[in-house]
XYZ file of C-alpha atoms in Angstrom:
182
model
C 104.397 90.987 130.761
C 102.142 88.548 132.376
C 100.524 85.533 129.816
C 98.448 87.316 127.382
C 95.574 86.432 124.883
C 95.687 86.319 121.241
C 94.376 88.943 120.427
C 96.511 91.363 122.732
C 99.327 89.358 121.472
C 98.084 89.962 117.710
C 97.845 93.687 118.728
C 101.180 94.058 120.214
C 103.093 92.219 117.032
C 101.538 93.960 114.602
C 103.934 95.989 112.348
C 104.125 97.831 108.859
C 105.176 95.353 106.167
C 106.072 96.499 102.520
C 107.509 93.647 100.635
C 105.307 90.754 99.290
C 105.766 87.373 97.657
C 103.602 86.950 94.260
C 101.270 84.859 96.217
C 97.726 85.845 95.459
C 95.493 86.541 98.791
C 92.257 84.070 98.732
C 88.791 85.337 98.351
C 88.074 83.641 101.735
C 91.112 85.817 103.601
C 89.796 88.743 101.345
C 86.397 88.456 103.045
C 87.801 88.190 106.140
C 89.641 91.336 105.998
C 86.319 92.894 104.502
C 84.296 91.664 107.633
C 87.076 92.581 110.098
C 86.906 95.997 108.915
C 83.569 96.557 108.745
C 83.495 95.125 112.215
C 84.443 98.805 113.274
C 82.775 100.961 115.878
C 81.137 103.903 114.655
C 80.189 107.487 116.035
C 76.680 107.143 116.418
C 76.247 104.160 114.242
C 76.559 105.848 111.308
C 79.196 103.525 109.490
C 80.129 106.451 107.159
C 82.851 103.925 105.184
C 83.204 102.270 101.983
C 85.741 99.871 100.870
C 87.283 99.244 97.338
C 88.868 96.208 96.501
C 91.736 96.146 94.097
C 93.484 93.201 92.853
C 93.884 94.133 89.465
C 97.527 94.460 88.725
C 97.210 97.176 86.441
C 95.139 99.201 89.197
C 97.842 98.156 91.473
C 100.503 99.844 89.570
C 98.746 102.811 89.272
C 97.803 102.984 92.833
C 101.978 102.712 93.209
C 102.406 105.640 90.208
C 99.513 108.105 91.739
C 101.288 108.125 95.171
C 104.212 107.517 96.047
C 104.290 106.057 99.375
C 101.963 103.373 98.063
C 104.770 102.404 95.945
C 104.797 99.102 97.477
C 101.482 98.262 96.052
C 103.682 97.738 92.568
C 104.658 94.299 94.174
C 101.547 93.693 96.214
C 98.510 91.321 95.146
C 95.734 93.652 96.934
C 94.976 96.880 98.364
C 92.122 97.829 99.886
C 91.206 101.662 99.842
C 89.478 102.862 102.584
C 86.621 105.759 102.130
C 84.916 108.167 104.179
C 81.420 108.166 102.732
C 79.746 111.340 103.395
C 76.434 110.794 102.302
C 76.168 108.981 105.471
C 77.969 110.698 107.359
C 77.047 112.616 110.592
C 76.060 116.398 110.070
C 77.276 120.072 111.673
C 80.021 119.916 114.148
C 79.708 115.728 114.242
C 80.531 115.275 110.356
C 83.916 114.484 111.137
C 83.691 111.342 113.176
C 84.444 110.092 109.511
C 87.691 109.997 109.977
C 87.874 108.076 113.542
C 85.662 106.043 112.281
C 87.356 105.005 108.775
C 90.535 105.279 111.230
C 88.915 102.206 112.914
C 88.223 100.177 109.992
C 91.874 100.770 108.570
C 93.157 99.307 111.838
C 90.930 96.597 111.579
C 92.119 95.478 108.520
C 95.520 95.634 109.871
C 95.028 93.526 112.890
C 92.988 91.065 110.532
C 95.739 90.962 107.889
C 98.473 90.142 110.700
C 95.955 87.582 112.319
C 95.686 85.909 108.827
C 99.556 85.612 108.110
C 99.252 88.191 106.011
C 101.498 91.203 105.535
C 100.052 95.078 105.490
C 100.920 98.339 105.283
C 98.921 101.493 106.171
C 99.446 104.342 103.346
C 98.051 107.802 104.146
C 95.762 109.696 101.579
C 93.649 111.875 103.573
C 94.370 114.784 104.082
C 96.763 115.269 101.850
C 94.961 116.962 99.073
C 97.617 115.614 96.191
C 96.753 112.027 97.367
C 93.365 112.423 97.620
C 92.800 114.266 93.724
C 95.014 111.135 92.065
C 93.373 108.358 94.058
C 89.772 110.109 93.224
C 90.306 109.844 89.624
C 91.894 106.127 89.546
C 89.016 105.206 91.504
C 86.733 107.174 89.216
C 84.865 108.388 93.273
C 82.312 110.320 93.377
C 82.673 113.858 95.711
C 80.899 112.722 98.628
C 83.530 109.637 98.941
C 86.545 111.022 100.208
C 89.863 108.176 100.158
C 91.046 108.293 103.342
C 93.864 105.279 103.440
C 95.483 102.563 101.017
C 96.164 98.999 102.758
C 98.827 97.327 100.621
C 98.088 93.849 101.624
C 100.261 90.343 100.531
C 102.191 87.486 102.014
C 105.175 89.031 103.433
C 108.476 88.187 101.507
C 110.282 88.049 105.365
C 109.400 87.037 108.239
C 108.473 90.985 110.088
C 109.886 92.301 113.199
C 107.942 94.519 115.422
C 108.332 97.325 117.204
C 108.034 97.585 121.207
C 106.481 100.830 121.655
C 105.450 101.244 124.900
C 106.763 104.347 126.271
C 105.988 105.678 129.825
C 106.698 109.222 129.378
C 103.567 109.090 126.901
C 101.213 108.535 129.447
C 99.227 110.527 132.047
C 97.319 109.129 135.067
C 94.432 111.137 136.611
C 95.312 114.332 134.537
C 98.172 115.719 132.308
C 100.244 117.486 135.072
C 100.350 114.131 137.257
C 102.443 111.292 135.593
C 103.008 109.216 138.329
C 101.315 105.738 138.552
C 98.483 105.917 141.379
């Protein structure tokens, strides 16, 4: 691949981490990862999203006990749990734009956390309806704010490896049936 800018680069080395050093995350990176999500686009500007901070450590291990594949968050020194807010949501056949749009923010966060040294994971909730019923009542959330992700956030313990995805046979130029580059 021909030279490429940091942010492409940031992008393309990007990868899952799950194992964090005790090192607490500053309030300054914190914001950061706050403004980088919020940074999101949004279907029709409607920025249906809320964020909830947790660095409590006894939230944290709760967070790891209510689901399971946020155990990681037992070890980590933030998550941030990403919410569809329906009250502003888009109505009829729009309402669910949510979830690109809280899909955006979650990535956000991700590239943000990677930018910042920082190690992340992305941990479903939505739509499982298990996830979503545990991490409702931690979070005390009211019905119209539905959790959509956990990002288990810390300083990674090792140094992460990504993953080359790019695969050709995923891609379609001009329609589905023609493959070929053009």
């Amino acid at each position: 691949m021909s030279k490429i800018n940091s942010a492409i680069e940031n992008i393309l080395t990007r990868t899952s981490v799950r194992a964090y050093t005790n090192e607490p995350i500053s309030n300054n990176d914190i914001e950061t990862l706050l403004r980088a999500g919020l940074a999101a686009p949004s279907a029709l500007n409607k920025q249906p999203w809320h964020l909830i901070v947790v660095s409590k450590r006894e939230m944290l291990n709760a967070i790891a006990l209510s689901t399971p594949n946020a155990s990681m968050a037992k070890q980590a020194p933030l998550a941030i749990i990403v919410c569809g807010d329906l009250s502003k949501a888009a109505t009829g056949w729009e309402q669910d734009f949510w979830i690109q749009d809280v899909s955006a923010v979650t990535e956000n966060i991700l590239l943000a956390a990677h930018a910042l040294n920082l190690g992340a994971v992305w941990t479903g909730t939505y739509p499982s309806k298990d996830r979503m019923a545990k991490i409702s009542v931690l979070m005390n959330l009211p019905t119209y704010i539905i959790p959509f992700a956990t990002v288990i956030i810390g300083h990674p313990q090792t140094k992460a490896i990504h993953k080359d995805k790019w695969n050709e046979s995923a891609i379609s130029y001009k329609t589905f049936e023609t493959s070929a580059k053009q």
